[in-house]
Structures are given as C-alpha cells and as structure tokens.
Coordinates of C-alpha atoms in Angstrom, one line a residue:
Chain T
M1 CA 128.0 -42.5 16.8
I2 CA 128.7 -42.9 20.1
R3 CA 132.2 -44.1 21.2
L4 CA 132.4 -46.3 23.8
P5 CA 134.8 -46.3 26.6
V6 CA 137.8 -48.9 26.1
P7 CA 137.3 -51.0 29.7
L8 CA 133.7 -51.1 28.5
T9 CA 134.2 -52.5 25.3
I10 CA 136.6 -54.9 26.5
G11 CA 134.9 -55.8 29.5
A12 CA 131.4 -56.4 27.4
V13 CA 133.5 -58.7 25.2
L14 CA 135.0 -60.8 27.9
S15 CA 131.5 -61.2 29.0
A16 CA 130.1 -62.3 26.3
I17 CA 132.7 -64.9 24.9
F18 CA 132.2 -66.4 28.4
L19 CA 128.1 -66.0 27.9
A20 CA 128.7 -67.7 24.1
M21 CA 130.9 -70.3 25.9
A22 CA 128.1 -71.2 28.5
L23 CA 125.2 -71.2 26.0
L24 CA 126.7 -72.9 23.3
S25 CA 127.7 -76.1 25.8
F26 CA 124.0 -76.5 26.2
A27 CA 123.8 -77.6 22.8
W28 CA 127.3 -78.6 22.3
T29 CA 130.7 -79.3 23.7
P30 CA 133.9 -81.0 21.9
H31 CA 133.5 -84.0 24.0
D32 CA 131.3 -85.3 26.6
V33 CA 132.1 -83.8 29.8
E34 CA 130.7 -86.7 32.6
Q35 CA 132.7 -89.6 29.7
L36 CA 135.7 -91.0 32.0
V37 CA 137.9 -92.0 29.0
I38 CA 141.2 -93.4 31.3
A39 CA 143.0 -94.2 27.8
D40 CA 143.1 -90.4 27.5
R41 CA 144.0 -89.1 30.7
L42 CA 146.5 -86.3 30.9
Q43 CA 146.5 -85.6 27.0
P44 CA 148.2 -82.2 25.7
A45 CA 146.6 -79.8 24.1
S46 CA 146.1 -81.7 20.3
G47 CA 144.1 -81.4 17.4
Q48 CA 141.6 -83.7 19.1
F49 CA 141.8 -82.3 23.0
W50 CA 142.0 -78.2 21.9
L51 CA 143.1 -77.6 25.5
G52 CA 144.6 -81.3 26.6
T53 CA 142.6 -83.7 28.9
D54 CA 142.3 -84.0 32.8
Q55 CA 143.4 -87.4 34.8
F56 CA 140.5 -88.9 34.3
G57 CA 140.6 -88.3 30.3
R58 CA 138.0 -85.5 30.5
D59 CA 138.2 -82.9 27.7
L60 CA 139.3 -79.6 29.7
L61 CA 137.8 -77.3 27.0
S62 CA 134.3 -78.9 27.5
M63 CA 134.6 -78.6 31.2
L64 CA 135.5 -74.8 30.8
M65 CA 132.6 -74.4 29.1
V66 CA 130.3 -76.5 31.2
G67 CA 131.7 -74.5 34.2
A68 CA 131.2 -71.1 32.5
R69 CA 127.6 -72.4 32.4
V70 CA 127.4 -73.5 36.3
S71 CA 129.2 -70.3 37.7
L72 CA 127.0 -67.9 35.2
A73 CA 123.8 -69.8 36.2
V74 CA 124.6 -69.6 40.0
A75 CA 125.7 -65.9 40.1
L76 CA 122.8 -65.1 37.9
V77 CA 120.3 -66.4 40.1
A78 CA 122.1 -65.5 43.3
V79 CA 121.9 -61.9 42.0
G80 CA 118.1 -62.4 40.9
I81 CA 117.3 -62.9 44.7
G82 CA 119.0 -59.8 45.6
V83 CA 117.4 -57.7 43.4
A84 CA 113.7 -59.7 43.6
L85 CA 114.1 -59.0 47.6
G86 CA 116.6 -56.0 48.2
V87 CA 114.9 -53.6 46.0
P88 CA 111.5 -53.7 47.3
L89 CA 112.8 -53.4 50.8
G90 CA 115.2 -50.3 49.8
L91 CA 111.9 -48.9 48.1
A92 CA 109.4 -49.3 51.2
A93 CA 112.4 -48.4 53.3
A94 CA 112.6 -45.1 51.4
A95 CA 109.0 -44.3 51.0
T96 CA 108.7 -44.6 54.9
R97 CA 111.7 -42.7 55.4
G98 CA 112.4 -42.5 59.4
S99 CA 109.5 -44.9 60.4
L100 CA 109.3 -48.6 62.3
L101 CA 109.8 -50.0 58.7
D102 CA 112.4 -48.2 57.9
E103 CA 114.2 -48.8 60.9
V104 CA 113.8 -52.3 60.9
I105 CA 114.7 -52.9 57.6
M106 CA 117.6 -50.8 58.0
R107 CA 119.1 -52.6 60.9
G108 CA 118.5 -56.1 59.6
N109 CA 120.4 -55.0 56.7
D110 CA 123.6 -53.7 59.4
L111 CA 123.0 -57.2 60.7
I112 CA 123.5 -59.0 57.7
F113 CA 126.6 -57.0 56.9
A114 CA 128.0 -58.2 59.7
F115 CA 128.1 -61.4 59.0
P116 CA 131.4 -62.9 57.6
S117 CA 129.4 -64.0 54.3
L118 CA 131.8 -66.8 53.5
V119 CA 131.5 -68.4 56.8
I120 CA 127.8 -68.5 56.6
A121 CA 127.8 -69.8 53.0
I122 CA 129.7 -72.6 54.3
L123 CA 127.8 -73.3 57.1
I124 CA 124.7 -73.1 54.8
T125 CA 125.9 -75.2 52.2
A126 CA 127.4 -77.7 54.9
V127 CA 124.0 -78.1 57.0
F128 CA 121.4 -78.3 53.7
G129 CA 123.9 -80.4 51.6
P130 CA 126.0 -79.3 49.2
S131 CA 124.3 -78.1 45.7
A132 CA 124.2 -75.9 43.2
F133 CA 121.1 -74.4 44.5
N134 CA 122.3 -74.4 48.2
A135 CA 125.4 -72.2 46.7
I136 CA 122.9 -70.2 45.0
I137 CA 120.9 -69.6 48.5
A138 CA 123.9 -68.6 50.3
I139 CA 125.4 -66.4 47.9
G140 CA 121.9 -64.8 47.4
I141 CA 120.9 -64.1 50.9
F142 CA 124.3 -61.8 51.0
N143 CA 123.3 -59.7 47.8
I144 CA 119.9 -58.9 49.4
P145 CA 121.1 -55.9 51.8
V146 CA 123.5 -54.8 49.1
F147 CA 120.4 -53.8 46.7
A148 CA 118.3 -52.8 49.4
R149 CA 121.0 -50.3 50.7
V150 CA 121.5 -49.2 47.1
S151 CA 117.8 -48.5 46.2
R152 CA 117.1 -46.9 49.2
G153 CA 119.8 -44.1 48.8
G154 CA 118.8 -43.8 45.6
A155 CA 115.2 -43.3 46.2
L156 CA 115.4 -40.9 49.2
S157 CA 116.9 -38.5 46.9
L158 CA 114.5 -38.7 44.6
W159 CA 111.7 -38.0 47.0
T160 CA 112.6 -34.6 47.8
L161 CA 112.2 -34.0 44.0
D162 CA 109.4 -31.6 42.6
Y163 CA 108.1 -34.1 40.3
I164 CA 107.5 -36.7 42.8
L165 CA 105.6 -34.2 44.8
A166 CA 103.9 -33.6 41.8
A167 CA 102.5 -37.0 41.7
R168 CA 101.4 -37.5 45.4
V169 CA 99.3 -34.2 44.9
A170 CA 97.8 -35.8 41.8
G171 CA 97.1 -38.5 44.0
K172 CA 99.1 -41.4 43.1
G173 CA 100.0 -43.5 46.3
K174 CA 103.4 -44.3 47.3
V175 CA 103.8 -48.0 45.9
R176 CA 102.6 -46.5 42.9
I177 CA 105.2 -43.8 42.7
S178 CA 107.7 -46.0 43.7
A179 CA 107.2 -48.4 41.1
E180 CA 106.3 -45.7 38.2
H181 CA 108.5 -42.7 39.2
I182 CA 111.2 -44.0 41.5
L183 CA 112.3 -47.4 39.9
P184 CA 113.1 -46.3 36.5
N185 CA 115.2 -43.6 37.8
I186 CA 117.3 -45.6 39.8
A187 CA 117.4 -48.3 37.2
N188 CA 121.4 -47.2 36.3
L189 CA 122.3 -47.6 39.9
L190 CA 120.7 -51.2 40.0
I191 CA 122.5 -52.4 37.0
V192 CA 125.8 -51.1 38.0
Q193 CA 125.5 -52.7 41.6
A194 CA 123.9 -56.1 39.7
T195 CA 127.3 -56.2 37.4
I196 CA 129.6 -55.8 40.6
Q197 CA 127.8 -58.4 42.6
F198 CA 127.4 -60.5 39.7
S199 CA 131.4 -60.8 39.6
L200 CA 131.5 -61.2 43.3
G201 CA 128.8 -64.3 43.1
I202 CA 130.9 -65.8 40.2
L203 CA 134.3 -65.4 43.0
A204 CA 131.9 -66.8 45.8
E205 CA 131.0 -69.9 43.8
A206 CA 134.3 -70.7 42.7
A207 CA 135.4 -70.8 46.3
L208 CA 132.6 -72.8 47.5
S209 CA 133.2 -75.5 44.6
Y210 CA 136.8 -75.2 45.1
V211 CA 136.0 -76.8 48.8
G212 CA 133.3 -79.0 47.2
L213 CA 130.2 -77.0 48.8
S214 CA 128.6 -76.2 45.4
V215 CA 127.5 -78.1 42.2
Q216 CA 128.4 -82.0 42.4
P217 CA 130.2 -84.3 40.4
P218 CA 130.1 -85.4 37.8
T219 CA 129.1 -81.9 36.7
P220 CA 132.2 -80.0 36.3
S221 CA 132.7 -76.4 37.6
W222 CA 135.7 -74.2 37.8
G223 CA 136.3 -74.2 41.3
R224 CA 136.2 -78.2 41.2
M225 CA 138.5 -78.3 38.3
L226 CA 141.2 -76.6 40.9
A227 CA 140.8 -78.7 43.9
D228 CA 141.3 -81.5 41.4
A229 CA 144.2 -79.9 39.7
Q230 CA 145.7 -79.6 43.2
T231 CA 147.3 -82.7 43.2
M232 CA 148.4 -82.9 40.0
I233 CA 150.1 -79.4 40.3
Y234 CA 153.9 -80.3 40.2
T235 CA 153.6 -82.6 37.1
H236 CA 150.7 -81.1 34.9
P237 CA 150.5 -77.4 35.7
M238 CA 148.1 -76.4 33.0
L239 CA 145.1 -78.3 34.8
A240 CA 145.6 -75.6 37.6
V241 CA 146.3 -72.7 35.6
L242 CA 143.4 -72.8 32.7
P243 CA 140.1 -72.7 35.1
G244 CA 142.0 -69.9 37.4
L245 CA 142.5 -68.1 34.0
A246 CA 138.7 -68.5 33.3
I247 CA 137.6 -66.9 36.4
V248 CA 140.3 -64.3 36.4
L249 CA 139.0 -63.2 32.8
M250 CA 135.4 -63.9 33.3
V251 CA 135.5 -61.2 36.8
L252 CA 137.8 -58.8 35.6
G253 CA 135.3 -58.8 32.3
L254 CA 131.9 -57.9 34.2
N255 CA 134.5 -55.6 36.4
L256 CA 135.2 -53.6 33.9
M257 CA 132.0 -53.7 32.2
G258 CA 130.3 -52.8 35.5
D259 CA 132.9 -49.4 36.0
G260 CA 132.4 -48.5 32.3
L261 CA 128.8 -48.8 32.5
R262 CA 128.8 -46.1 35.9
D263 CA 130.6 -44.1 33.8
L264 CA 128.8 -44.0 31.0
L265 CA 125.1 -43.9 33.0
D266 CA 126.0 -41.5 35.4
P267 CA 124.8 -37.9 34.1
R268 CA 127.3 -36.0 36.4
L269 CA 130.6 -38.0 35.0
R270 CA 129.3 -37.7 31.3
R271 CA 129.0 -34.0 32.1
Q272 CA 132.7 -33.7 33.3
R273 CA 134.1 -35.4 30.4
Q274 CA 132.0 -33.1 27.6
Chain S
M1 CA 131.9 -39.5 72.3
L2 CA 130.3 -41.8 75.4
R3 CA 126.8 -41.6 74.3
Y4 CA 128.0 -42.6 70.8
I5 CA 129.9 -45.4 72.5
L6 CA 126.8 -46.6 74.2
G7 CA 124.4 -46.7 71.5
R8 CA 127.0 -48.5 69.3
L9 CA 127.7 -50.8 72.0
V10 CA 123.6 -51.5 72.1
S11 CA 123.6 -52.5 68.4
L12 CA 127.1 -54.5 69.0
S13 CA 125.2 -56.6 71.7
L14 CA 121.8 -56.9 69.5
S15 CA 124.0 -58.2 66.2
L16 CA 125.6 -60.8 68.6
I17 CA 122.2 -62.0 69.8
V18 CA 120.5 -62.1 66.7
A19 CA 123.9 -64.2 65.4
S20 CA 124.0 -66.6 67.8
L21 CA 120.3 -67.4 67.0
V22 CA 121.0 -68.0 63.2
I23 CA 123.7 -69.8 63.8
F24 CA 121.9 -72.0 66.8
T25 CA 119.1 -72.4 64.7
V26 CA 121.1 -73.6 60.9
I27 CA 122.6 -76.3 63.2
E28 CA 119.8 -77.0 64.7
V29 CA 118.5 -78.1 61.2
I30 CA 121.0 -80.4 60.8
P31 CA 119.8 -83.8 59.5
G32 CA 120.8 -86.6 62.1
D33 CA 121.0 -87.4 65.3
P34 CA 124.9 -86.6 66.4
A35 CA 124.9 -89.1 69.2
A36 CA 123.6 -91.9 66.9
F37 CA 126.1 -90.8 64.2
M38 CA 129.3 -91.3 66.7
L39 CA 128.2 -94.5 67.9
G40 CA 127.4 -96.2 64.7
L41 CA 125.0 -98.2 63.5
N42 CA 125.2 -101.2 65.7
A43 CA 124.2 -98.8 68.9
D44 CA 121.0 -99.6 71.0
D45 CA 118.8 -97.0 72.1
S46 CA 120.0 -96.8 75.8
T47 CA 123.7 -96.0 75.1
V48 CA 122.3 -93.6 72.2
A49 CA 120.3 -91.9 75.1
A50 CA 122.8 -92.1 77.5
L51 CA 125.2 -90.1 74.8
R52 CA 122.9 -87.7 74.3
A53 CA 122.0 -87.0 77.8
D54 CA 125.9 -86.4 78.0
L55 CA 126.4 -84.3 75.0
G56 CA 123.7 -81.9 77.1
L57 CA 121.2 -83.0 73.7
D58 CA 118.4 -83.6 76.0
G59 CA 115.7 -80.5 77.0
S60 CA 114.0 -78.1 75.3
R61 CA 115.5 -76.0 72.5
A62 CA 115.1 -72.9 74.9
E63 CA 117.5 -74.7 77.5
C64 CA 120.3 -75.9 75.3
Y65 CA 120.2 -72.4 73.5
V66 CA 121.0 -70.8 76.7
A67 CA 123.2 -73.7 78.3
W68 CA 125.3 -72.7 75.2
I69 CA 125.4 -69.4 75.5
T70 CA 126.4 -69.2 79.1
G71 CA 128.8 -71.6 78.6
M72 CA 130.3 -69.6 75.7
V73 CA 130.4 -66.5 77.8
Q74 CA 132.4 -68.3 80.7
G75 CA 134.6 -69.7 78.0
D76 CA 133.4 -73.0 78.0
F77 CA 132.9 -73.8 74.1
G78 CA 131.5 -77.9 74.8
T79 CA 132.9 -80.6 74.1
S80 CA 134.1 -82.1 70.9
Y81 CA 132.0 -85.1 69.7
T82 CA 135.3 -86.7 68.2
Y83 CA 138.1 -85.1 69.6
R84 CA 136.8 -85.4 73.3
V85 CA 138.6 -82.4 74.2
P86 CA 137.1 -79.2 74.9
V87 CA 136.6 -77.3 71.9
A88 CA 138.5 -74.2 73.7
D89 CA 141.6 -76.2 74.1
L90 CA 141.3 -77.0 70.0
V91 CA 140.2 -73.2 69.2
A92 CA 143.5 -72.4 71.4
D93 CA 145.7 -74.4 69.4
R94 CA 144.2 -73.5 66.0
L95 CA 144.4 -69.6 66.7
W96 CA 147.8 -69.7 67.0
V97 CA 148.0 -70.5 63.0
S98 CA 144.8 -68.5 62.2
L99 CA 145.5 -65.2 64.2
P100 CA 149.1 -64.8 62.9
L101 CA 147.9 -65.6 59.4
A102 CA 145.0 -63.2 59.4
V103 CA 147.4 -60.2 61.3
L104 CA 150.5 -60.9 58.8
S105 CA 148.1 -60.7 55.6
L106 CA 146.5 -57.2 56.7
I107 CA 150.1 -56.0 57.4
L108 CA 151.1 -57.0 54.1
S109 CA 148.3 -55.8 52.4
T110 CA 148.4 -52.3 54.1
L111 CA 152.0 -52.3 53.2
I112 CA 151.6 -52.7 49.8
A113 CA 148.3 -50.6 49.1
F114 CA 149.0 -47.1 50.9
P115 CA 152.3 -46.3 48.5
I116 CA 150.9 -47.9 45.6
G117 CA 147.4 -45.7 46.4
L118 CA 149.5 -42.7 47.1
I119 CA 151.7 -42.9 43.7
A120 CA 148.3 -43.1 42.0
A121 CA 146.7 -40.3 43.6
A122 CA 149.6 -38.6 43.0
N123 CA 150.1 -39.1 39.3
R124 CA 146.3 -39.2 38.4
G125 CA 145.8 -39.2 34.8
R126 CA 149.2 -40.2 34.2
A127 CA 151.0 -43.4 32.8
A128 CA 152.0 -44.5 36.3
D129 CA 147.9 -44.1 37.6
Y130 CA 146.9 -45.9 34.8
G131 CA 149.2 -48.9 35.3
I132 CA 148.3 -49.5 38.5
M133 CA 144.6 -49.1 38.0
G134 CA 145.0 -51.7 35.6
G135 CA 147.0 -53.7 38.0
T136 CA 144.4 -53.8 40.9
Q137 CA 141.4 -54.6 38.6
L138 CA 143.6 -57.6 37.9
G139 CA 144.2 -58.1 41.7
I140 CA 140.6 -58.0 42.2
A141 CA 139.4 -60.4 39.6
V142 CA 141.7 -63.3 41.1
P143 CA 140.7 -65.6 43.4
N144 CA 142.9 -66.1 46.6
F145 CA 143.0 -69.5 46.6
W146 CA 143.9 -69.8 42.8
F147 CA 146.5 -67.2 43.2
A148 CA 147.8 -69.2 46.7
M149 CA 148.3 -72.4 44.1
L150 CA 150.5 -70.3 41.5
L151 CA 152.6 -69.3 44.4
V152 CA 153.3 -72.8 45.2
L153 CA 153.6 -73.6 41.8
V154 CA 156.2 -70.9 41.5
F155 CA 157.9 -70.7 44.7
A156 CA 157.6 -74.2 45.7
V157 CA 157.7 -76.4 43.1
N158 CA 160.0 -74.3 40.7
L159 CA 161.9 -72.5 43.0
H160 CA 161.9 -74.6 46.0
W161 CA 162.1 -71.7 48.4
F162 CA 159.1 -72.6 50.4
N163 CA 157.3 -75.8 51.3
A164 CA 154.1 -76.5 49.5
G165 CA 151.9 -76.8 52.7
G166 CA 152.0 -77.8 56.0
F167 CA 152.8 -76.3 59.6
P168 CA 156.0 -77.0 62.1
G169 CA 154.5 -75.4 65.2
W170 CA 155.8 -72.7 66.9
G171 CA 158.9 -74.7 68.2
T172 CA 160.9 -73.1 65.3
P173 CA 159.4 -70.0 65.4
I174 CA 161.7 -69.1 62.0
M175 CA 159.9 -72.2 59.9
A176 CA 156.9 -71.0 61.3
L177 CA 156.6 -68.2 60.1
K178 CA 158.3 -69.2 56.8
S179 CA 155.6 -71.6 56.4
L180 CA 153.0 -68.9 56.6
V181 CA 154.7 -66.4 54.2
L182 CA 153.1 -68.1 50.9
P183 CA 149.5 -67.8 52.7
S184 CA 149.8 -64.7 53.5
I185 CA 150.8 -63.3 50.2
A186 CA 148.0 -65.2 48.5
L187 CA 145.3 -63.5 51.1
A188 CA 147.1 -60.3 51.3
L189 CA 147.3 -59.2 47.5
P190 CA 143.6 -59.2 46.5
Q191 CA 142.7 -57.3 49.5
A192 CA 145.7 -54.6 48.6
A193 CA 144.0 -54.0 45.2
I194 CA 141.0 -53.2 46.7
L195 CA 142.7 -51.1 49.6
A196 CA 145.0 -49.2 46.8
R197 CA 141.7 -48.5 45.0
V198 CA 139.8 -46.9 48.1
M199 CA 143.1 -45.1 49.2
R200 CA 143.4 -43.8 45.8
S201 CA 139.8 -42.3 45.6
A202 CA 140.0 -40.9 48.8
L203 CA 143.2 -39.1 48.2
I204 CA 142.2 -37.9 45.1
E205 CA 138.7 -36.5 46.5
T206 CA 140.9 -34.9 49.6
L207 CA 142.9 -33.4 47.5
A208 CA 140.5 -31.0 45.9
Q209 CA 139.0 -29.9 49.1
D210 CA 138.9 -26.0 49.8
Y211 CA 141.4 -26.7 53.0
M212 CA 143.9 -27.9 50.9
R213 CA 143.7 -24.7 49.0
T214 CA 144.0 -22.8 51.7
A215 CA 146.9 -25.1 53.5
R216 CA 148.7 -24.0 50.5
A217 CA 147.9 -20.5 50.5
K218 CA 149.1 -20.5 54.3
G219 CA 152.6 -21.5 52.6
L220 CA 152.5 -25.2 53.3
S221 CA 154.7 -27.1 50.8
R222 CA 152.7 -29.6 48.6
R223 CA 154.3 -32.3 51.0
Q224 CA 153.6 -30.8 54.3
A225 CA 149.9 -30.3 53.1
V226 CA 149.0 -33.7 51.9
L227 CA 150.9 -35.1 54.9
R228 CA 149.1 -33.4 57.6
H229 CA 145.5 -32.6 56.1
A230 CA 145.0 -34.8 53.1
L231 CA 145.9 -37.9 54.3
R232 CA 144.1 -37.9 57.4
N233 CA 141.1 -37.1 56.1
A234 CA 141.7 -39.7 53.5
L235 CA 142.3 -42.3 56.2
I236 CA 138.8 -42.3 57.2
P237 CA 137.0 -44.8 54.4
V238 CA 140.2 -46.5 54.1
L239 CA 140.2 -47.6 58.0
T240 CA 136.7 -48.9 57.6
I241 CA 137.7 -50.7 54.6
I242 CA 140.8 -52.4 56.8
G243 CA 138.3 -53.0 59.4
L244 CA 135.8 -55.0 56.7
Q245 CA 139.0 -56.5 55.3
F246 CA 139.5 -58.4 58.7
S247 CA 136.1 -60.3 58.3
F248 CA 137.6 -60.9 54.6
L249 CA 140.8 -62.5 55.8
L250 CA 139.5 -64.7 58.7
A251 CA 137.2 -65.8 56.2
G252 CA 139.6 -66.3 53.0
A253 CA 141.7 -68.0 55.6
I254 CA 139.1 -70.5 55.7
I255 CA 139.7 -71.2 52.2
I256 CA 143.6 -71.0 52.2
E257 CA 144.2 -73.0 55.1
N258 CA 142.7 -75.9 52.8
V259 CA 145.0 -75.0 50.4
F260 CA 148.7 -74.7 52.6
F261 CA 147.0 -77.6 54.7
L262 CA 147.4 -75.4 57.5
P263 CA 145.9 -76.3 61.0
G264 CA 143.6 -73.4 61.6
L265 CA 140.5 -72.6 62.7
G266 CA 139.2 -73.0 59.1
R267 CA 140.2 -76.5 58.8
L268 CA 138.6 -77.2 61.9
I269 CA 135.4 -76.0 60.6
F270 CA 135.8 -78.3 57.4
Q271 CA 136.8 -81.3 59.5
G272 CA 133.9 -80.5 62.1
I273 CA 131.6 -80.3 59.3
T274 CA 132.5 -83.9 57.8
Q275 CA 132.6 -85.4 61.0
R276 CA 129.4 -83.8 62.1
D277 CA 131.3 -82.5 65.0
L278 CA 128.5 -80.1 65.9
V279 CA 129.8 -78.5 68.9
V280 CA 133.0 -77.4 67.1
V281 CA 130.8 -76.1 64.2
E282 CA 128.6 -74.2 66.4
S283 CA 131.1 -73.1 68.6
V284 CA 133.7 -72.0 65.9
T285 CA 131.4 -70.6 63.9
M286 CA 130.3 -68.0 66.4
L287 CA 133.7 -67.0 67.9
L288 CA 134.4 -66.1 63.9
V289 CA 131.1 -64.2 63.4
F290 CA 132.0 -62.7 67.3
A291 CA 135.5 -61.6 66.5
V292 CA 134.3 -59.9 63.1
I293 CA 131.4 -57.8 64.8
V294 CA 133.8 -56.8 67.4
V295 CA 136.2 -55.6 65.0
T296 CA 133.4 -53.6 63.1
F297 CA 132.7 -52.2 66.4
L298 CA 136.0 -50.9 66.9
V299 CA 136.8 -49.5 63.7
D300 CA 133.5 -47.4 64.5
I301 CA 135.1 -46.0 67.3
A302 CA 138.6 -45.3 65.5
Y303 CA 136.3 -43.8 62.8
A304 CA 134.3 -41.8 65.5
I305 CA 138.0 -40.9 66.9
A306 CA 139.4 -39.8 63.4
D307 CA 136.1 -37.7 62.5
P308 CA 134.5 -35.6 65.3
R309 CA 131.9 -34.8 63.1
L310 CA 130.4 -38.7 63.3
R311 CA 130.5 -38.3 67.4
R312 CA 128.1 -35.6 67.4
R313 CA 125.4 -37.5 64.8
G314 CA 125.7 -40.4 67.4

C-alpha cells in the first residue's frame, strides 16, 4: 500500500469537506439563505441554528455552505480559463521556440505579469458591473500567463528528448507531437499549478466580494459575509471569525494538497525520498 | 551593463504604453455619459454638451488618449468631476497615506521574514523548521483583510490599544503613525510568510553549493561562510520577491484602506468608481500600474548588480 504524506492527506481531507459542503448546498441547506427572518436575528449557536444567525436572521452554516459553492465555482472556472487559453499558448511558444510567435506570446505574458492584478480586477468588475461572471473573467485573465509560462517551460525541456525526435522522424507534425507526447508529460506540472491558482483564486474572489465586486446579494459569499460582519464586530465577533476561518481552511487545504502533489508527482523528489 | 539597462528601458516603455492603452480602452467602455451623469436627469442637452467640451470629452478617441497621456507626462492628471479639483492634488494628499503604509509594511515583512527564513534554513528538517513552515503555510492562507479585522477585534475592541480606523493626518505625526500600525501589520504578515519561505529555500540551495564547501575548506567559520557567500547569493531570488510584493502591497492596500477607513489611493479609486468620476479612476489606476512597472524595472537592475552573470546575458 502506498503511504500518502501527512500534509497531502490533511489537504485532501480539508478540500473534500468544503467540496462536499458546496455540493450538498445545491440539494439541501439547514435553512433558506435568501429569506430574512428578523425575529431570528443574531441568534447564538443552538440546535436549530448550528452556528447561529446573522443580523438579518439568516443561518450562518447555510450561508457558509452556499458561500463555499460560490467561492469554488468562481475559482474553478477561472483556473479553467487559465488552462484552456494558457496551455495552448505555452505549447505553441515551445514548439516554435525562438520564433516571432514565441517572442510575442512571452512578451505578452510579461506584460500581464507586470500589472497589479487586483487593481485591474477591481477596474474590470467596476466597469462591467459587479457580478460573479465578471469576477471570474477578472481572475481568469491573470491565470493565462501563469499556465502559458509553466507549460512552455515544461515543454521546452521535453522537445530536446530523443523520443520527441523519433516522433518527428516518424513524420508527426508539431501540433500532433504537442498534443500526444508533450501534453501528457507536463500534466503533472499543470495539476500542481492548478491547485495553487485555485487557492489564489479563492483569496481573490474573497477580496473582490468583500468590496462588493463579485456575486451580488441575496446570494451569500464568504467575502460579503465578512463585509457585513464588520459593523457587528464589537458585539458579535463570531460573525466575522467564521467566514474568515472558512477561507483560511479552504486555502490551507488546497495549498497543502498542491505541495503534497508536487512532492508525489515529481520523480526527482521521489527518488530522493527512497 | 549599459546595454542591459537600455534593453530593460525599452521593455519598460513598451509595458507602459500597452498598460495605458488597456486602461484607456476599459474606461471608455463604461456605460453612461459622465457629463449627463454629473448634471442629473433634468439637465438640458446644451448644458451637457457644454460640460462635455469642458471636460475634454469631445473629439476623437485618439485625440482624447493623446491628450490624456501628454497631460499625465506633464503632471496634469485632469480635473476630478466630483471634487472639482485637479486629480494631481487629490493624489498628492492620498499618497501621504498609501506610500507610508506600503513602505512600513514592506519593512515590517522583510524584518520578520529574514530571521525566520534563516532560522528555518539553519535548522532544516528539525522541529523549528517544521514549526516555522507550518506557520508560514497558515500565513499564506490568511486573507489580509480578514487578518485586519481580527487585529481590530483584539487590539482595538478588546485591548483599546489602537483606534479601529480613521487617520488623523500628519499634523500629529505620532498619532498618524499609530493609526498605520495595525494596517501595516495586517498587510505585512501574509507577505512575510511568503518571503520567509523564499528566503529558506534560497538559503538551503546556496548552502548546498560547492563554493560553500570551498569557503569552509579555506578556513572560514560556518557563520563567516554563510554571511559572506550564502546570504549574498540567496538574496537574488529574495530581492525579486520583495519587488513583486510591492505590487501586492499596493493592491492589498486598496482593500486594507477600506477596512481601516484610511483616506489613501485605494479609497480614492473606490469613491471614483461609485461616483463615476472617470478621470480619477483612470489616472489613479495608471499611476499605480506605473509605480509597479517602475519598481519591477528597478528590481531587475538591482538583480543585475547583485548577479553579474545576468548582465552578460542581457
């Protein structure tokens, strides 16, 4: 039996818990998150409200569950955008190393890297209107150069190997080689990078929704819950503590999983361990 | 070296041009006529047209862009629609909050990260290392605005050591500095966690190099060898991260300023967005991007000074 490293296990368990919470929220939440019951406002944790209620009488646990869904969905689609556009660009740049195309792609990457991402994300969501969709676009754009760079770097070292040369001699074109031989071999790198970008995406979504530029009410999100809790911090600090803890545990879980996966998938590190 | 700097200068100007085009285009897409927005629903067309001309909204898009850029270069950032004062004056006021905040946080995060990274690297694989690495994992996962709220909860609400927010102005320097303490800690700690990790891995890598063994062999003590050879080489990646962090700190400051109600550039942008004060949004965003790109450029140059090998590659 393979023994998984402890951090990887902790990370996977934490991520699984939040994923389960998010998925469950589609089918069932303890209470309706969109219904304001003023009579139930600011209830402490009890049998009826496991984590208590906020100043509008909404059940905190239900809000955290739906918040997990929003957070995961935004970050996941943003990673998807990064992979879908970044990886082909990176592969194309590597396949045409030193050409004008390579140069243009890489300079374009540098340029996006030079931008302060949060400033631009705020600008985009402010101009096109605050919504989950625009938050996804704003976060996703900055994932593209990350994946382009990682896949180009991984692909460049592969292009010099003998079996790629053999494939070229066999008459395969650059596109086919990239898809059939390069891509599967850089999949490890991409998976690790995806978990990192995923956790960064969750932090970015939290920041955007904290300033009101992501998903709009009545849909709850972790960042918005924090913003709402700010005025209540003197009397009901738990309202601010719980959503923050959710963000920290989710991001921590993903980061631990990313680190663990990198150790597990990197053959060089594996050999060192043995 | 000169060729290297020139090359970097070319890409610096290219970045700035593209950045300004992107910001200009994004702002242009904003729905609604700012002049009509400012004057309200009852304004007649001729008044709106007059204000449009006054604000420089007439003319082709290209003319507007050129006018904006030449103005920025000369220090004229336009006039705020809502405040009716030059944006440059607004920026100058706010800069005295945002800049000290960013600099304080950068100093703080470096001061925290260096010793921690050194201790972790020196004790690699031992309990101290695991403890520090675990702590930094947590530090990376904490959103700085939430950490800010926790600081307010502990040090302002419970202990009454600091105010929960606001800024008294530099008329009373001690009070002004005091009001920046919690915000800069909130900004600095998550950055320090990243920096400490980079510091640790860079040191571990240089400690394993052959020249470290050579240094010890020629009679240097471990401490001398680390200080004279390992630290200098480890500083190269650390320097890059510090440069990158400046951009995070500027952007992070936007959020943190909202938590502590600090009248900085971040709040200026948000006010501009809600009041549709496009001139403010456009110019302040461009200014922030300019600052980040210039800092990145300076880091590249510092990098080349620290590592002569880079210069030759140019």
